[in-house]
PDB file of C-alpha atoms and ligand atoms in Angstrom:
ATOM      1  CA  UNK A  22      -0.014   0.237  -0.207  1.00  0.00           C
ATOM      2  CA  UNK A  23       1.330   3.416  -0.884  1.00  0.00           C
ATOM      3  CA  UNK A  24       1.232   5.695   2.092  1.00  0.00           C
ATOM      4  CA  UNK A  25      -1.821   8.682   2.037  1.00  0.00           C
ATOM      5  CA  UNK A  26      -3.342   6.061  -0.313  1.00  0.00           C
ATOM      6  CA  UNK A  27      -6.734   4.016   0.082  1.00  0.00           C
ATOM      7  CA  UNK A  28      -9.060   5.909   2.071  1.00  0.00           C
ATOM      8  CA  UNK A  29     -11.939   4.550   2.995  1.00  0.00           C
ATOM      9  CA  UNK A  30     -14.402   7.150   3.837  1.00  0.00           C
ATOM     10  CA  UNK A  31     -17.497   7.381   1.778  1.00  0.00           C
ATOM     11  CA  UNK A  32     -16.969  11.621   1.533  1.00  0.00           C
ATOM     12  CA  UNK A  33     -21.031  11.928   0.512  1.00  0.00           C
ATOM     13  CA  UNK A  34     -20.335  14.643  -1.811  1.00  0.00           C
ATOM     14  CA  UNK A  35     -23.611  14.482  -3.029  1.00  0.00           C
ATOM     15  CA  UNK A  36     -25.148  15.540   0.667  1.00  0.00           C
ATOM     16  CA  UNK A  37     -22.245  17.415   1.865  1.00  0.00           C
ATOM     17  CA  UNK A  38     -23.394  20.131   0.348  1.00  0.00           C
ATOM     18  CA  UNK A  39     -26.915  20.580   2.417  1.00  0.00           C
ATOM     19  CA  UNK A  40     -26.390  22.599   5.509  1.00  0.00           C
ATOM     20  CA  UNK A  41     -29.304  20.642   7.719  1.00  0.00           C
ATOM     21  CA  UNK A  42     -27.627  17.283   6.990  1.00  0.00           C
ATOM     22  CA  UNK A  43     -24.284  18.438   8.201  1.00  0.00           C
ATOM     23  CA  UNK A  44     -25.297  19.685  10.931  1.00  0.00           C
ATOM     24  CA  UNK A  45     -27.120  16.251  11.917  1.00  0.00           C
ATOM     25  CA  UNK A  46     -23.996  14.933  10.789  1.00  0.00           C
ATOM     26  CA  UNK A  47     -21.677  17.908  12.748  1.00  0.00           C
ATOM     27  CA  UNK A  48     -23.940  16.723  16.128  1.00  0.00           C
ATOM     28  CA  UNK A  49     -23.387  12.873  16.053  1.00  0.00           C
ATOM     29  CA  UNK A  50     -19.554  13.243  14.803  1.00  0.00           C
ATOM     30  CA  UNK A  51     -16.082  12.353  15.641  1.00  0.00           C
ATOM     31  CA  UNK A  52     -13.336  14.844  15.891  1.00  0.00           C
ATOM     32  CA  UNK A  53      -9.694  14.406  14.664  1.00  0.00           C
ATOM     33  CA  UNK A  54      -7.932  17.395  16.117  1.00  0.00           C
ATOM     34  CA  UNK A  55      -4.566  19.245  14.791  1.00  0.00           C
ATOM     35  CA  UNK A  56      -2.405  21.785  15.931  1.00  0.00           C
ATOM     36  CA  UNK A  57      -0.010  23.524  14.175  1.00  0.00           C
ATOM     37  CA  UNK A  58      -1.185  20.720  11.026  1.00  0.00           C
ATOM     38  CA  UNK A  59      -0.175  17.873  13.271  1.00  0.00           C
ATOM     39  CA  UNK A  60      -2.922  15.049  14.052  1.00  0.00           C
ATOM     40  CA  UNK A  61      -3.255  14.086  17.253  1.00  0.00           C
ATOM     41  CA  UNK A  62      -2.241  10.475  18.135  1.00  0.00           C
ATOM     42  CA  UNK A  63      -2.772   8.307  20.533  1.00  0.00           C
ATOM     43  CA  UNK A  64      -3.183   4.019  22.601  1.00  0.00           C
ATOM     44  CA  UNK A  65      -1.049   1.010  21.413  1.00  0.00           C
ATOM     45  CA  UNK A  66      -0.927   0.260  18.872  1.00  0.00           C
ATOM     46  CA  UNK A  67      -1.183   4.382  16.930  1.00  0.00           C
ATOM     47  CA  UNK A  68      -4.382   5.267  15.979  1.00  0.00           C
ATOM     48  CA  UNK A  69      -5.690   8.737  14.745  1.00  0.00           C
ATOM     49  CA  UNK A  70      -6.969   9.941  17.568  1.00  0.00           C
ATOM     50  CA  UNK A  71     -10.813  11.275  17.183  1.00  0.00           C
ATOM     51  CA  UNK A  72     -12.532  12.904  19.898  1.00  0.00           C
ATOM     52  CA  UNK A  73     -16.489  13.584  21.236  1.00  0.00           C
ATOM     53  CA  UNK A  74     -17.222  17.560  20.250  1.00  0.00           C
ATOM     54  CA  UNK A  75     -16.688  19.150  23.736  1.00  0.00           C
ATOM     55  CA  UNK A  76     -13.473  17.753  23.830  1.00  0.00           C
ATOM     56  CA  UNK A  77     -11.873  19.776  21.456  1.00  0.00           C
ATOM     57  CA  UNK A  78     -14.759  23.162  21.744  1.00  0.00           C
ATOM     58  CA  UNK A  79     -15.697  22.369  17.839  1.00  0.00           C
ATOM     59  CA  UNK A  80     -18.191  24.565  18.034  1.00  0.00           C
ATOM     60  CA  UNK A  81     -15.334  27.537  18.241  1.00  0.00           C
ATOM     61  CA  UNK A  82     -13.265  26.102  15.889  1.00  0.00           C
ATOM     62  CA  UNK A  83     -13.165  25.348  11.618  1.00  0.00           C
ATOM     63  CA  UNK A  84     -14.098  21.735  11.277  1.00  0.00           C
ATOM     64  CA  UNK A  85     -13.692  20.285   8.499  1.00  0.00           C
ATOM     65  CA  UNK A  86     -16.120  17.309   6.909  1.00  0.00           C
ATOM     66  CA  UNK A  87     -13.860  14.154   6.164  1.00  0.00           C
ATOM     67  CA  UNK A  88     -16.441  11.338   5.811  1.00  0.00           C
ATOM     68  CA  UNK A  89     -18.668   8.863   6.912  1.00  0.00           C
ATOM     69  CA  UNK A  90     -17.135   5.520   8.376  1.00  0.00           C
ATOM     70  CA  UNK A  91     -19.754   3.646   7.729  1.00  0.00           C
ATOM     71  CA  UNK A  92     -22.984   5.008   9.336  1.00  0.00           C
ATOM     72  CA  UNK A  93     -20.441   7.423  11.743  1.00  0.00           C
ATOM     73  CA  UNK A  94     -19.613  11.384  10.748  1.00  0.00           C
ATOM     74  CA  UNK A  95     -15.869  11.757  10.975  1.00  0.00           C
ATOM     75  CA  UNK A  96     -14.844  15.590  11.116  1.00  0.00           C
ATOM     76  CA  UNK A  97     -10.983  17.304  11.259  1.00  0.00           C
ATOM     77  CA  UNK A  98     -10.734  20.262  13.743  1.00  0.00           C
ATOM     78  CA  UNK A  99      -8.238  23.187  12.866  1.00  0.00           C
ATOM     79  CA  UNK A 100      -7.053  24.179  16.948  1.00  0.00           C
ATOM     80  CA  UNK A 101      -4.345  26.242  15.440  1.00  0.00           C
ATOM     81  CA  UNK A 102      -1.246  27.131  15.279  1.00  0.00           C
ATOM     82  CA  UNK A 103      -0.231  28.499  18.520  1.00  0.00           C
ATOM     83  CA  UNK A 104       2.938  27.794  20.786  1.00  0.00           C
ATOM     84  CA  UNK A 105       1.453  25.529  23.073  1.00  0.00           C
ATOM     85  CA  UNK A 106      -1.394  22.479  22.346  1.00  0.00           C
ATOM     86  CA  UNK A 107      -4.751  23.400  22.943  1.00  0.00           C
ATOM     87  CA  UNK A 108      -5.764  20.311  24.712  1.00  0.00           C
ATOM     88  CA  UNK A 109      -2.969  20.484  26.982  1.00  0.00           C
ATOM     89  CA  UNK A 110      -4.066  19.514  30.510  1.00  0.00           C
ATOM     90  CA  UNK A 111      -7.600  17.883  29.338  1.00  0.00           C
ATOM     91  CA  UNK A 112      -7.998  14.962  29.555  1.00  0.00           C
ATOM     92  CA  UNK A 113      -5.449  13.535  26.691  1.00  0.00           C
ATOM     93  CA  UNK A 114      -6.190  10.145  25.189  1.00  0.00           C
ATOM     94  CA  UNK A 115      -3.901   7.299  26.459  1.00  0.00           C
ATOM     95  CA  UNK A 116      -0.186   8.530  25.611  1.00  0.00           C
ATOM     96  CA  UNK A 117      -1.864  10.954  22.888  1.00  0.00           C
ATOM     97  CA  UNK A 118       1.024  13.609  21.250  1.00  0.00           C
ATOM     98  CA  UNK A 119       0.498  15.385  18.617  1.00  0.00           C
ATOM     99  CA  UNK A 120       2.282  14.050  15.960  1.00  0.00           C
ATOM    100  CA  UNK A 121       4.165  15.268  12.568  1.00  0.00           C
ATOM    101  CA  UNK A 122       2.692  14.264   9.543  1.00  0.00           C
ATOM    102  CA  UNK A 123       5.439  12.371   7.852  1.00  0.00           C
ATOM    103  CA  UNK A 124       6.266  10.678  11.197  1.00  0.00           C
ATOM    104  CA  UNK A 125       2.844   9.853  11.586  1.00  0.00           C
ATOM    105  CA  UNK A 126       2.404   8.044   9.014  1.00  0.00           C
ATOM    106  CA  UNK A 127       5.540   5.937   9.571  1.00  0.00           C
ATOM    107  CA  UNK A 128       3.357   4.686  12.517  1.00  0.00           C
ATOM    108  CA  UNK A 129      -0.117   4.503  11.960  1.00  0.00           C
ATOM    109  CA  UNK A 130      -2.457   1.951  10.132  1.00  0.00           C
ATOM    110  CA  UNK A 131      -2.595   2.132   6.426  1.00  0.00           C
ATOM    111  CA  UNK A 132      -6.226   4.237   6.611  1.00  0.00           C
ATOM    112  CA  UNK A 133      -5.520   6.440   9.333  1.00  0.00           C
ATOM    113  CA  UNK A 134      -2.721   8.440   7.059  1.00  0.00           C
ATOM    114  CA  UNK A 135      -5.239   8.410   4.145  1.00  0.00           C
ATOM    115  CA  UNK A 136      -7.771   9.882   6.662  1.00  0.00           C
ATOM    116  CA  UNK A 137      -5.350  11.902   8.468  1.00  0.00           C
ATOM    117  CA  UNK A 138      -3.725  13.172   5.821  1.00  0.00           C
ATOM    118  CA  UNK A 139      -7.276  14.102   4.130  1.00  0.00           C
ATOM    119  CA  UNK A 140      -7.627  16.258   6.737  1.00  0.00           C
ATOM    120  CA  UNK A 141      -4.057  17.872   7.181  1.00  0.00           C
ATOM    121  CA  UNK A 142      -4.581  19.066   2.832  1.00  0.00           C
ATOM    122  CA  UNK A 143      -8.114  20.650   3.664  1.00  0.00           C
ATOM    123  CA  UNK A 144      -7.793  22.355   6.483  1.00  0.00           C
ATOM    124  CA  UNK A 145      -4.223  23.959   5.967  1.00  0.00           C
ATOM    125  CA  UNK A 146      -6.258  24.731   2.424  1.00  0.00           C
ATOM    126  CA  UNK A 147      -9.338  26.343   4.452  1.00  0.00           C
ATOM    127  CA  UNK A 148      -6.690  27.738   7.075  1.00  0.00           C
ATOM    128  CA  UNK A 149      -4.524  29.396   3.702  1.00  0.00           C
ATOM    129  CA  UNK A 150      -7.653  30.308   1.746  1.00  0.00           C
ATOM    130  CA  UNK A 151      -9.910  32.402   4.796  1.00  0.00           C
ATOM    131  CA  UNK A 152      -9.799  35.607   1.467  1.00  0.00           C
ATOM    132  CA  UNK A 153     -10.928  35.863  -1.707  1.00  0.00           C
ATOM    133  CA  UNK A 154      -8.413  36.082  -4.217  1.00  0.00           C
ATOM    134  CA  UNK A 155     -10.500  37.852  -6.565  1.00  0.00           C
ATOM    135  CA  UNK A 156     -11.308  40.612  -4.448  1.00  0.00           C
ATOM    136  CA  UNK A 157      -9.925  40.704  -1.179  1.00  0.00           C
ATOM    137  CA  UNK A 158     -13.083  39.682   1.209  1.00  0.00           C
ATOM    138  CA  UNK A 159     -13.023  37.614   3.878  1.00  0.00           C
ATOM    139  CA  UNK A 160     -14.752  34.431   2.924  1.00  0.00           C
ATOM    140  CA  UNK A 161     -16.962  31.608   4.079  1.00  0.00           C
ATOM    141  CA  UNK A 162     -16.190  27.769   4.370  1.00  0.00           C
ATOM    142  CA  UNK A 163     -19.214  25.689   2.568  1.00  0.00           C
ATOM    143  CA  UNK A 164     -19.814  22.098   1.897  1.00  0.00           C
ATOM    144  CA  UNK A 165     -18.047  20.990   5.007  1.00  0.00           C
ATOM    145  CA  UNK A 166     -15.204  22.620   3.511  1.00  0.00           C
ATOM    146  CA  UNK A 167     -14.834  21.771  -0.333  1.00  0.00           C
ATOM    147  CA  UNK A 168     -15.507  24.895  -1.347  1.00  0.00           C
ATOM    148  CA  UNK A 169     -15.637  28.611  -0.246  1.00  0.00           C
ATOM    149  CA  UNK A 170     -17.757  31.272  -0.994  1.00  0.00           C
ATOM    150  CA  UNK A 171     -17.511  34.819  -1.058  1.00  0.00           C
ATOM    151  CA  UNK A 172     -20.231  36.749  -0.085  1.00  0.00           C
ATOM    152  CA  UNK A 173     -19.170  39.724  -2.310  1.00  0.00           C
ATOM    153  CA  UNK A 174     -18.112  39.029  -5.824  1.00  0.00           C
ATOM    154  CA  UNK A 175     -20.054  35.231  -5.909  1.00  0.00           C
ATOM    155  CA  UNK A 176     -16.072  33.612  -6.878  1.00  0.00           C
ATOM    156  CA  UNK A 177     -16.278  30.190  -5.513  1.00  0.00           C
ATOM    157  CA  UNK A 178     -13.292  28.852  -4.647  1.00  0.00           C
ATOM    158  CA  UNK A 179     -12.422  24.867  -4.654  1.00  0.00           C
ATOM    159  CA  UNK A 180      -9.568  23.142  -2.594  1.00  0.00           C
ATOM    160  CA  UNK A 181      -6.191  23.001  -4.491  1.00  0.00           C
ATOM    161  CA  UNK A 182      -4.181  19.941  -5.544  1.00  0.00           C
ATOM    162  CA  UNK A 183      -1.263  20.557  -7.280  1.00  0.00           C
ATOM    163  CA  UNK A 184       0.167  17.571 -10.360  1.00  0.00           C
ATOM    164  CA  UNK A 185       4.083  17.057  -9.263  1.00  0.00           C
ATOM    165  CA  UNK A 186       5.745  13.906 -11.556  1.00  0.00           C
ATOM    166  CA  UNK A 187       7.824  12.296  -9.802  1.00  0.00           C
ATOM    167  CA  UNK A 188       9.630   9.615 -12.809  1.00  0.00           C
ATOM    168  CA  UNK A 189      12.456   7.508 -12.804  1.00  0.00           C
ATOM    169  CA  UNK A 190      14.754   6.787 -15.799  1.00  0.00           C
ATOM    170  CA  UNK A 191      15.428   3.720 -16.876  1.00  0.00           C
ATOM    171  CA  UNK A 192      17.702   1.671 -19.242  1.00  0.00           C
ATOM    172  CA  UNK A 193      18.418  -1.244 -20.284  1.00  0.00           C
ATOM    173  CA  UNK A 194      18.375  -2.954 -16.550  1.00  0.00           C
ATOM    174  CA  UNK A 195      19.520   0.263 -14.467  1.00  0.00           C
ATOM    175  CA  UNK A 196      17.891   2.877 -13.060  1.00  0.00           C
ATOM    176  CA  UNK A 197      19.029   7.208 -12.668  1.00  0.00           C
ATOM    177  CA  UNK A 198      18.924   8.234  -8.967  1.00  0.00           C
ATOM    178  CA  UNK A 199      19.361  11.266  -7.982  1.00  0.00           C
ATOM    179  CA  UNK A 200      20.543  13.867  -4.549  1.00  0.00           C
ATOM    180  CA  UNK A 201      19.366  16.451  -4.834  1.00  0.00           C
ATOM    181  CA  UNK A 202      21.513  19.330  -3.016  1.00  0.00           C
ATOM    182  CA  UNK A 203      17.406  19.613  -0.099  1.00  0.00           C
ATOM    183  CA  UNK A 204      17.654  16.071   0.369  1.00  0.00           C
ATOM    184  CA  UNK A 205      18.948  15.563   4.070  1.00  0.00           C
ATOM    185  CA  UNK A 206      21.764  13.431   4.728  1.00  0.00           C
ATOM    186  CA  UNK A 207      23.270  10.422   1.568  1.00  0.00           C
ATOM    187  CA  UNK A 208      19.415  10.086  -0.412  1.00  0.00           C
ATOM    188  CA  UNK A 209      19.389   9.589  -3.601  1.00  0.00           C
ATOM    189  CA  UNK A 210      15.664   9.190  -5.463  1.00  0.00           C
ATOM    190  CA  UNK A 211      13.432   9.412  -8.007  1.00  0.00           C
ATOM    191  CA  UNK A 212      13.696  12.979 -10.173  1.00  0.00           C
ATOM    192  CA  UNK A 213      10.243  15.269  -9.434  1.00  0.00           C
ATOM    193  CA  UNK A 214       9.343  18.662 -10.386  1.00  0.00           C
ATOM    194  CA  UNK A 215       5.106  20.776 -10.639  1.00  0.00           C
ATOM    195  CA  UNK A 216       3.431  19.886 -13.635  1.00  0.00           C
ATOM    196  CA  UNK A 217       3.858  23.792 -15.326  1.00  0.00           C
ATOM    197  CA  UNK A 218       0.295  25.457 -16.558  1.00  0.00           C
ATOM    198  CA  UNK A 219      -0.149  23.800 -20.688  1.00  0.00           C
ATOM    199  CA  UNK A 220       2.090  20.650 -20.407  1.00  0.00           C
ATOM    200  CA  UNK A 221       1.138  17.311 -20.440  1.00  0.00           C
ATOM    201  CA  UNK A 222       2.801  14.747 -17.640  1.00  0.00           C
ATOM    202  CA  UNK A 223       3.991  12.976 -19.907  1.00  0.00           C
ATOM    203  CA  UNK A 224       5.971  16.742 -21.652  1.00  0.00           C
ATOM    204  CA  UNK A 225       6.505  17.424 -17.689  1.00  0.00           C
ATOM    205  CA  UNK A 226       8.411  14.144 -17.228  1.00  0.00           C
ATOM    206  CA  UNK A 227      10.802  14.956 -20.078  1.00  0.00           C
ATOM    207  CA  UNK A 228      11.348  18.798 -19.221  1.00  0.00           C
ATOM    208  CA  UNK A 229      12.219  17.774 -15.715  1.00  0.00           C
ATOM    209  CA  UNK A 230      14.597  15.551 -16.652  1.00  0.00           C
ATOM    210  CA  UNK A 231      16.186  17.662 -18.829  1.00  0.00           C
ATOM    211  CA  UNK A 232      16.574  20.259 -17.030  1.00  0.00           C
ATOM    212  CA  UNK A 233      17.778  19.072 -14.031  1.00  0.00           C
ATOM    213  CA  UNK A 234      20.124  16.398 -15.591  1.00  0.00           C
ATOM    214  CA  UNK A 235      20.149  16.800 -18.918  1.00  0.00           C
ATOM    215  CA  UNK A 236      18.582  13.068 -20.242  1.00  0.00           C
ATOM    216  CA  UNK A 237      16.626  12.582 -22.924  1.00  0.00           C
ATOM    217  CA  UNK A 238      14.208  10.292 -22.416  1.00  0.00           C
ATOM    218  CA  UNK A 239      11.344   8.360 -25.055  1.00  0.00           C
ATOM    219  CA  UNK A 240       8.383   6.605 -23.569  1.00  0.00           C
ATOM    220  CA  UNK A 241       6.875   7.786 -20.661  1.00  0.00           C
ATOM    221  CA  UNK A 242       4.545   5.156 -17.921  1.00  0.00           C
ATOM    222  CA  UNK A 243       2.361   5.329 -15.492  1.00  0.00           C
ATOM    223  CA  UNK A 244       2.940   3.615 -13.025  1.00  0.00           C
ATOM    224  CA  UNK A 245       1.029   5.415  -9.830  1.00  0.00           C
ATOM    225  CA  UNK A 246      -0.181   7.989  -7.925  1.00  0.00           C
ATOM    226  CA  UNK A 247      -0.114   8.915  -4.159  1.00  0.00           C
ATOM    227  CA  UNK A 248      -1.910  12.033  -2.140  1.00  0.00           C
ATOM    228  CA  UNK A 249       1.342  13.796  -0.259  1.00  0.00           C
ATOM    229  CA  UNK A 250      -0.584  15.886   1.641  1.00  0.00           C
ATOM    230  CA  UNK A 251       2.969  18.810   2.132  1.00  0.00           C
ATOM    231  CA  UNK A 252       0.913  20.469   1.658  1.00  0.00           C
ATOM    232  CA  UNK A 253      -1.466  20.117  -1.583  1.00  0.00           C
ATOM    233  CA  UNK A 254       0.437  17.569  -3.897  1.00  0.00           C
ATOM    234  CA  UNK A 255      -0.806  14.650  -5.761  1.00  0.00           C
ATOM    235  CA  UNK A 256       2.350  13.109  -7.307  1.00  0.00           C
ATOM    236  CA  UNK A 257       2.497  11.040 -10.425  1.00  0.00           C
ATOM    237  CA  UNK A 258       4.823   8.665 -10.240  1.00  0.00           C
ATOM    238  CA  UNK A 259       6.099   7.634 -13.898  1.00  0.00           C
ATOM    239  CA  UNK A 260       9.139   5.347 -15.465  1.00  0.00           C
ATOM    240  CA  UNK A 261      10.954   7.271 -18.031  1.00  0.00           C
ATOM    241  CA  UNK A 262      12.527   4.668 -20.570  1.00  0.00           C
ATOM    242  CA  UNK A 263      16.140   6.859 -21.963  1.00  0.00           C
ATOM    243  CA  UNK A 264      17.260   7.362 -24.560  1.00  0.00           C
ATOM    244  CA  UNK A 265      21.447   6.273 -23.177  1.00  0.00           C
ATOM    245  CA  UNK A 266      23.165   6.521 -20.148  1.00  0.00           C
ATOM    246  CA  UNK A 267      24.716  10.087 -20.708  1.00  0.00           C
ATOM    247  CA  UNK A 268      23.217  12.863 -17.847  1.00  0.00           C
ATOM    248  CA  UNK A 269      25.259  15.927 -16.706  1.00  0.00           C
ATOM    249  CA  UNK A 270      23.674  17.262 -13.181  1.00  0.00           C
ATOM    250  CA  UNK A 271      22.334  20.910 -13.308  1.00  0.00           C
ATOM    251  CA  UNK A 272      24.641  21.038 -10.771  1.00  0.00           C
ATOM    252  CA  UNK A 273      21.980  23.705  -8.497  1.00  0.00           C
ATOM    253  CA  UNK A 274      19.380  20.648  -7.655  1.00  0.00           C
ATOM    254  CA  UNK A 275      20.724  17.888  -8.400  1.00  0.00           C
ATOM    255  CA  UNK A 276      24.240  17.577  -6.712  1.00  0.00           C
ATOM    256  CA  UNK A 277      25.054  14.213  -7.952  1.00  0.00           C
ATOM    257  CA  UNK A 278      22.949  11.594  -9.902  1.00  0.00           C
ATOM    258  CA  UNK A 279      24.170   7.349 -10.530  1.00  0.00           C
ATOM    259  CA  UNK A 280      22.817   4.616 -12.785  1.00  0.00           C
ATOM    260  CA  UNK A 281      22.444   1.791 -10.427  1.00  0.00           C
ATOM    261  CA  UNK A 282      21.189  -1.701 -11.800  1.00  0.00           C
ATOM    262  CA  UNK A 283      18.686  -3.874 -10.424  1.00  0.00           C
ATOM    263  CA  UNK A 284      20.995  -6.356  -8.626  1.00  0.00           C
ATOM    264  CA  UNK A 285      22.547  -3.142  -6.523  1.00  0.00           C
ATOM    265  CA  UNK A 286      19.298  -1.715  -5.995  1.00  0.00           C
ATOM    266  CA  UNK A 287      17.730  -5.024  -4.560  1.00  0.00           C
ATOM    267  CA  UNK A 288      20.405  -5.345  -2.508  1.00  0.00           C
ATOM    268  CA  UNK A 289      19.774  -1.844  -1.061  1.00  0.00           C
ATOM    269  CA  UNK A 290      16.319  -1.741  -0.216  1.00  0.00           C
ATOM    270  CA  UNK A 291      16.465  -5.645   1.329  1.00  0.00           C
ATOM    271  CA  UNK A 292      19.791  -4.274   3.345  1.00  0.00           C
ATOM    272  CA  UNK A 293      22.491  -6.674   1.994  1.00  0.00           C
ATOM    273  CA  UNK A 294      24.491  -4.454   1.154  1.00  0.00           C
ATOM    274  CA  UNK A 295      25.218  -1.149   3.694  1.00  0.00           C
ATOM    275  CA  UNK A 296      26.159   1.938   0.881  1.00  0.00           C
ATOM    276  CA  UNK A 297      27.075   4.423   3.418  1.00  0.00           C
ATOM    277  CA  UNK A 298      27.001   7.115   0.263  1.00  0.00           C
ATOM    278  CA  UNK A 299      24.414   6.675  -0.540  1.00  0.00           C
ATOM    279  CA  UNK A 300      20.825   5.784   0.744  1.00  0.00           C
ATOM    280  CA  UNK A 301      17.478   5.468  -0.718  1.00  0.00           C
ATOM    281  CA  UNK A 302      13.670   6.582  -0.629  1.00  0.00           C
ATOM    282  CA  UNK A 303      12.079   5.477   2.882  1.00  0.00           C
ATOM    283  CA  UNK A 304       8.546   3.518   2.596  1.00  0.00           C
ATOM    284  CA  UNK A 305       5.706   6.040   2.902  1.00  0.00           C
ATOM    285  CA  UNK A 306       7.859   7.609  -0.201  1.00  0.00           C
ATOM    286  CA  UNK A 307       6.069   6.910  -3.996  1.00  0.00           C
ATOM    287  CA  UNK A 308       9.658   7.051  -4.749  1.00  0.00           C
ATOM    288  CA  UNK A 309      10.614   4.019  -2.953  1.00  0.00           C
ATOM    289  CA  UNK A 310       7.764   2.365  -4.060  1.00  0.00           C
ATOM    290  CA  UNK A 311       9.007   3.292  -8.135  1.00  0.00           C
ATOM    291  CA  UNK A 312      12.163   1.903  -7.362  1.00  0.00           C
ATOM    292  CA  UNK A 313      11.142  -0.823  -5.351  1.00  0.00           C
ATOM    293  CA  UNK A 314       8.644  -2.505  -8.281  1.00  0.00           C
ATOM    294  CA  UNK A 315      10.912  -1.766 -10.887  1.00  0.00           C
ATOM    295  CA  UNK A 316      13.608  -3.309  -8.631  1.00  0.00           C
ATOM    296  CA  UNK A 317      11.675  -6.514  -7.673  1.00  0.00           C
ATOM    297  CA  UNK A 318       9.983  -7.083 -11.391  1.00  0.00           C
TER     298      UNK A 318
HETATM  299 ZN1  LIG B   4     -14.219  37.458  -3.936  1.00  0.00          ZN
END
């Protein structure tokens, strides 16, 4: 399972626009609190900690509708970005703490990671889009957080999802991985970049590889995608058939790149080779799956 995918909730998109229906759901709802955009995680094994409305003062805070878990309505509530966790001192569930979303993704069950990721992306969008980009007026949240309406100019605004291509160039039994100068340590990964206006996925893949490693590729094949709530990306994972092995790093974004054979890749993934000069991506990243699925095929 790719982290942040597999969300099991019924988002009830045809009903959440009805304020009376939404109010009834909210009265029966459970709420996942976020503080500084970190979800509350509690219990052993750890789970996303949904609390009753009273425990999180839901009436006075921004809440977004996540969906129905069976018949149970689930919401997320934004406790803001203050210096101290707002629930401190009140009875938190067993061992509860606000965890960084990436760290939480390592310990939560897949379904909880997907739900918390949806919640984070939606809360974050609402927090950043309080004012109308068209006229600057304070907007009103609608449809449980999936729309904001401007009472002045009538413009409607919808949550962003930003497409990012992430691609592994392959050539004759080898793949090219790169060390981005922003990466910590000796991480080597697939290449990635935002899709620009007026560009197809395939064109974005070819442009990014030309810019970052001056590598020419032919066929581009879609493999899998991943919601990535940092803050609102959709990672579109592809393989790109390189026309040759020659490349030249740009020296700015990419500091180093190397071809790895399938055998070298498998040995690093299964730990039979420890290479201190190269660390491959961790399991919550789609890059891990792109590399692993190719190497094990
Ligand atoms: Zn407006």
